[in-house]
Short mmCIF file of C-alpha atoms and ligand atoms in Angstrom, two decimals:
data_model
loop_
_atom_site.label_atom_id
_atom_site.label_comp_id
_atom_site.label_asym_id
_atom_site.label_seq_id
_atom_site.Cartn_x
_atom_site.Cartn_y
_atom_site.Cartn_z
CA UNK Z 225 -32.38 6.94 9.83
CA UNK Z 226 -28.42 6.82 10.64
CA UNK Z 227 -25.65 8.53 8.91
CA UNK Z 228 -24.35 5.25 7.42
CA UNK Z 229 -27.90 4.66 5.63
CA UNK Z 230 -27.74 7.90 4.12
CA UNK Z 231 -24.48 7.55 3.04
CA UNK Z 232 -24.97 4.08 1.52
CA UNK Z 233 -28.52 5.28 -0.01
CA UNK Z 234 -26.42 8.27 -1.51
CA UNK Z 235 -24.04 5.78 -3.10
CA UNK Z 236 -26.73 3.57 -4.34
CA UNK Z 237 -28.57 6.53 -5.94
CA UNK Z 238 -25.65 7.84 -7.50
CA UNK Z 239 -24.45 4.63 -8.76
CA UNK Z 240 -21.01 4.82 -7.10
CA UNK Z 241 -18.70 1.76 -6.54
CA UNK Z 242 -16.20 1.42 -4.34
CA UNK Z 243 -13.27 -0.74 -5.69
CA UNK Z 244 -10.41 -1.87 -3.37
CA UNK Z 245 -7.12 -2.86 -5.20
CA UNK Z 246 -5.02 -5.12 -2.84
CA UNK Z 247 -1.87 -7.47 -3.83
CA UNK Z 248 1.77 -7.84 -2.97
CA UNK Z 249 4.50 -5.13 -3.30
CA UNK Z 250 5.03 -5.38 -7.11
CA UNK Z 251 1.98 -7.41 -8.06
CA UNK Z 252 1.30 -4.42 -10.37
CA UNK Z 253 -1.68 -3.05 -8.65
CA UNK Z 254 -1.25 0.46 -9.82
CA UNK Z 255 -0.02 -0.48 -13.30
CA UNK Z 256 -3.54 -2.19 -13.78
CA UNK Z 257 -4.97 0.85 -12.25
CA UNK Z 258 -2.93 3.00 -14.84
CA UNK Z 259 -4.13 0.79 -17.35
CA UNK Z 260 -8.37 1.22 -16.29
CA UNK Z 261 -7.41 5.09 -15.89
CA UNK Z 262 -5.87 5.16 -19.18
CA UNK Z 263 -2.63 6.94 -17.94
CA UNK Z 264 0.71 6.30 -18.72
CA UNK Z 265 1.80 2.99 -17.02
CA UNK Z 266 5.48 3.75 -17.58
CA UNK Z 267 4.96 6.77 -15.04
CA UNK Z 268 3.88 4.47 -11.94
CA UNK Z 269 6.11 3.98 -9.13
CA UNK Z 270 5.66 2.14 -5.67
CA UNK Z 271 3.10 3.11 -3.68
CA UNK Z 272 4.12 4.16 -0.21
CA UNK Z 273 0.42 4.57 1.53
CA UNK Z 274 -2.67 4.69 -1.03
CA UNK Z 275 -3.93 6.84 -3.98
CA UNK Z 276 -7.76 7.02 -4.64
CA UNK Z 277 -9.00 7.32 -8.57
CA UNK Z 278 -12.38 8.20 -9.97
CA UNK Z 279 -13.55 6.68 -12.94
CA UNK Z 280 -16.62 7.50 -14.98
CA UNK Z 281 -17.89 4.26 -16.27
CA UNK Z 282 -21.44 5.26 -17.22
CA UNK Z 283 -23.61 4.86 -15.72
CA UNK Z 284 -21.49 3.94 -12.63
CA UNK Z 285 -18.77 6.02 -10.93
CA UNK Z 286 -15.92 4.14 -9.50
CA UNK Z 287 -13.71 4.84 -6.76
CA UNK Z 288 -10.72 3.00 -7.23
CA UNK Z 289 -8.42 2.55 -3.97
CA UNK Z 290 -4.75 1.46 -4.63
CA UNK Z 291 -3.43 0.94 -1.65
CA UNK Z 292 0.27 -0.29 -1.40
CA UNK Z 293 1.60 -3.94 -0.72
CA UNK Z 294 4.94 -3.72 1.00
CA UNK Z 295 4.74 -5.81 4.10
CA UNK Z 296 5.41 -2.98 6.60
CA UNK Z 297 1.91 -1.07 5.57
CA UNK Z 298 -0.21 -4.20 5.14
CA UNK Z 299 -1.26 -3.97 8.55
CA UNK Z 300 -3.07 -0.71 7.08
CA UNK Z 301 -5.29 -2.24 4.72
CA UNK Z 302 -7.89 -3.01 7.18
CA UNK Z 303 -8.86 0.78 7.18
CA UNK Z 304 -9.90 0.30 3.78
CA UNK Z 305 -12.37 -2.71 4.25
CA UNK Z 306 -15.63 -0.68 5.11
CA UNK Z 307 -18.08 -0.25 2.54
CA UNK Z 308 -16.35 -2.10 -0.38
CA UNK Z 309 -18.17 -3.24 -3.17
CA UNK Z 310 -15.32 -4.73 -5.07
CA UNK Z 311 -11.94 -6.40 -4.27
CA UNK Z 312 -9.55 -6.72 -6.93
CA UNK Z 313 -6.62 -9.16 -5.52
CA UNK Z 314 -3.57 -8.69 -7.86
CA UNK Z 315 -1.13 -11.63 -7.94
CA UNK Z 316 2.20 -11.32 -9.76
CA UNK Z 317 2.14 -14.92 -11.54
CA UNK Z 318 5.73 -14.39 -12.72
CA UNK Z 319 7.14 -14.33 -9.22
CA UNK Z 320 6.19 -18.39 -8.24
CA UNK Z 321 8.51 -17.71 -5.02
CA UNK Z 322 6.03 -15.12 -3.74
CA UNK Z 323 2.99 -16.98 -4.37
CA UNK Z 324 2.88 -18.62 -0.79
CA UNK Z 325 2.88 -15.08 0.76
CA UNK Z 326 0.44 -13.72 -1.76
CA UNK Z 327 -2.09 -16.51 -1.11
CA UNK Z 328 -1.57 -16.33 2.68
CA UNK Z 329 -2.74 -12.49 2.39
CA UNK Z 330 -5.86 -13.31 0.09
CA UNK Z 331 -6.55 -16.17 2.00
CA UNK Z 332 -6.91 -13.80 5.29
CA UNK Z 333 -8.72 -11.25 3.27
CA UNK Z 334 -11.30 -13.81 2.07
CA UNK Z 335 -12.11 -14.66 5.90
CA UNK Z 336 -12.70 -10.80 6.48
CA UNK Z 337 -16.32 -9.96 7.35
CA UNK Z 338 -16.19 -6.44 6.12
CA UNK Z 339 -15.48 -8.23 2.65
CA UNK Z 340 -17.77 -10.68 2.70
CA UNK Z 341 -20.30 -9.20 0.46
CA UNK Z 342 -17.68 -7.88 -1.93
CA UNK Z 343 -17.41 -9.23 -5.44
CA UNK Z 344 -13.98 -10.72 -6.02
CA UNK Z 345 -11.28 -10.50 -8.75
CA UNK Z 346 -8.09 -12.05 -8.63
CA UNK Z 347 -6.02 -11.01 -11.37
CA UNK Z 348 -2.83 -13.19 -12.51
CA UNK Z 349 -0.93 -10.35 -13.56
CA UNK Z 350 2.59 -10.41 -15.77
CA UNK Z 351 1.29 -12.98 -18.11
CA UNK Z 352 3.34 -11.43 -20.57
CA UNK Z 353 6.48 -12.94 -18.56
CA UNK Z 354 8.22 -15.74 -19.55
CA UNK Z 355 7.51 -18.75 -17.08
CA UNK Z 356 4.33 -16.99 -15.72
CA UNK Z 357 2.09 -19.28 -14.16
CA UNK Z 358 -0.90 -19.72 -16.25
CA UNK Z 359 -4.05 -18.63 -14.96
CA UNK Z 360 -5.66 -22.39 -14.57
CA UNK Z 361 -3.07 -23.06 -11.79
CA UNK Z 362 -3.76 -19.77 -9.76
CA UNK Z 363 -7.67 -20.79 -10.13
CA UNK Z 364 -7.12 -24.10 -8.13
CA UNK Z 365 -5.00 -22.17 -5.52
CA UNK Z 366 -7.47 -19.77 -5.09
CA UNK Z 367 -10.21 -22.09 -5.02
CA UNK Z 368 -9.39 -23.84 -2.25
CA UNK Z 369 -10.38 -20.90 -0.05
CA UNK Z 370 -13.31 -19.67 -2.08
CA UNK Z 371 -15.18 -21.15 -5.09
CA UNK Z 372 -17.02 -17.72 -5.92
CA UNK Z 373 -13.90 -15.51 -6.90
CA UNK Z 374 -13.48 -14.92 -10.39
CA UNK Z 375 -9.52 -15.49 -11.28
CA UNK Z 376 -8.41 -13.70 -14.58
CA UNK Z 377 -4.97 -13.69 -16.26
CA UNK Z 378 -3.86 -10.28 -17.66
CA UNK Z 379 -0.66 -8.25 -18.41
CA UNK Z 380 -0.77 -4.77 -17.03
CA UNK Z 381 2.19 -3.55 -19.38
CA UNK Z 382 0.42 -4.84 -22.51
CA UNK Z 383 -3.06 -4.16 -21.52
CA UNK Z 384 -4.18 -7.71 -22.39
CA UNK Z 385 -7.59 -8.70 -20.88
CA UNK Z 386 -7.34 -5.79 -18.22
CA UNK Z 387 -10.41 -3.89 -19.34
CA UNK Z 388 -12.37 -7.00 -19.55
CA UNK Z 389 -11.60 -8.03 -16.14
CA UNK Z 390 -12.74 -4.41 -15.03
CA UNK Z 391 -15.75 -4.77 -16.99
CA UNK Z 392 -16.86 -8.33 -15.14
CA UNK Z 393 -15.96 -6.64 -12.02
CA UNK Z 394 -18.74 -3.85 -12.60
CA UNK Z 395 -21.26 -6.45 -14.07
CA UNK Z 396 -21.02 -8.34 -10.95
CA UNK Z 397 -21.48 -5.54 -8.74
CA UNK Z 398 -24.16 -3.99 -10.66
CA UNK Z 399 -25.92 -7.78 -10.67
CA UNK Z 400 -25.82 -7.84 -7.01
CA UNK Z 401 -26.50 -3.76 -6.37
CA UNK Z 402 -29.10 -3.30 -9.03
CA UNK Z 403 -29.93 -6.88 -10.25
CA UNK Z 404 -29.18 -5.47 -13.55
CA UNK Z 405 -26.67 -4.48 -15.70
N1 GTP J 457 6.24 -7.81 -17.32
C1 GTP J 457 5.22 -6.78 -16.76
N2 GTP J 457 5.62 -5.89 -15.61
C2 GTP J 457 4.38 -5.34 -15.03
C3 GTP J 457 3.22 -5.86 -14.96
N3 GTP J 457 2.45 -5.17 -14.39
C4 GTP J 457 3.26 -4.25 -13.79
N4 GTP J 457 4.77 -4.21 -13.96
C5 GTP J 457 5.93 -3.87 -13.43
O1 GTP J 457 6.06 -4.42 -11.87
C6 GTP J 457 6.69 -3.24 -11.63
C7 GTP J 457 5.50 -3.02 -9.94
O2 GTP J 457 4.31 -2.51 -10.66
P1 GTP J 457 3.39 -1.82 -9.60
O3 GTP J 457 2.39 -1.47 -10.47
O4 GTP J 457 3.94 -0.58 -9.26
O5 GTP J 457 3.19 -2.81 -8.66
P2 GTP J 457 2.21 -2.13 -6.87
O6 GTP J 457 1.30 -3.91 -6.95
O7 GTP J 457 1.71 -1.14 -7.44
O8 GTP J 457 3.27 -2.15 -5.98
P3 GTP J 457 3.09 -1.36 -4.61
O9 GTP J 457 2.70 0.01 -4.93
O10 GTP J 457 4.74 -1.27 -4.09
O11 GTP J 457 2.33 -2.35 -3.60
C8 GTP J 457 6.68 -2.04 -12.44
O12 GTP J 457 7.91 -2.13 -12.34
C9 GTP J 457 5.68 -2.33 -13.53
O13 GTP J 457 6.26 -1.87 -14.80
C10 GTP J 457 3.11 -6.84 -15.97
O14 GTP J 457 1.56 -7.25 -16.41
N5 GTP J 457 4.01 -7.34 -16.92
MG1 MG J 458 1.29 0.50 -6.33
#
C-alpha cells in the first residue's frame, strides 16, 4: 500500500475533512472562517499567505485552509488543491465591479482536475450591504459553469446563514465519503 493510500485511509477513519476557502481579496473568506471558528470577526486582517484552522464538528474534524486572495498570491492556490474534500468560493456580492474577475477565477477552479471530486459551495457574501447582488443572480452566473455547485447568500459580519452554509457543506461531503450523515 502506498503512502498516499495510507494517508487517505487514515483521514477517512478519523473522519477528517479538508476544506479549501478561496475567492478574491476582500471577499470575506477570513471573516467567514472566523464565524465558523466562533472567534471575533473584527480582528480579521488581509491574509498574506494562508492560515489553517482545525474545527471539531462531531463526528468530523475539519481542516479549514484559508488562503489569501490577492492577485499576486493567486498563482499559489494550486499548491493547496490536493486531497480537498470541499471547496468554498467566497464572492463579494456587494462589489459588482469585481464579479467578472471573481467568476473567471471560479471558472478556472471548476475546470481543475484535482478539485473535480470536491463538494463546491459558493457564498454570495456581504448580503447585509445595500445593493448587494441577490443570490439568484450569482446562482445564474455560476450555473453557466457547473450546475452541481451550491450557491448560498450570507453575511460574514452579521453571521446570517454562515453556519447553515457549513452544515450544508459537511453534509454533502459526508454523503459522498461515508454515504451517511
Ligand atoms: N459588510 C460586510 N463586510 C464584510 C463581510 N464579510 C467581510 N467583510 C469585510 O470585508 C473586509 C475583508 O474581509 P476578509 O475576511 O479579510 O476578506 P478575505 O477574503 O479574507 O481577504 P484576503 O485575506 O485579502 O484574501 C473586512 O473589512 C471585513 O470586515 C460581510 O458579510 N459584510
Ligand atoms: Mg483573508
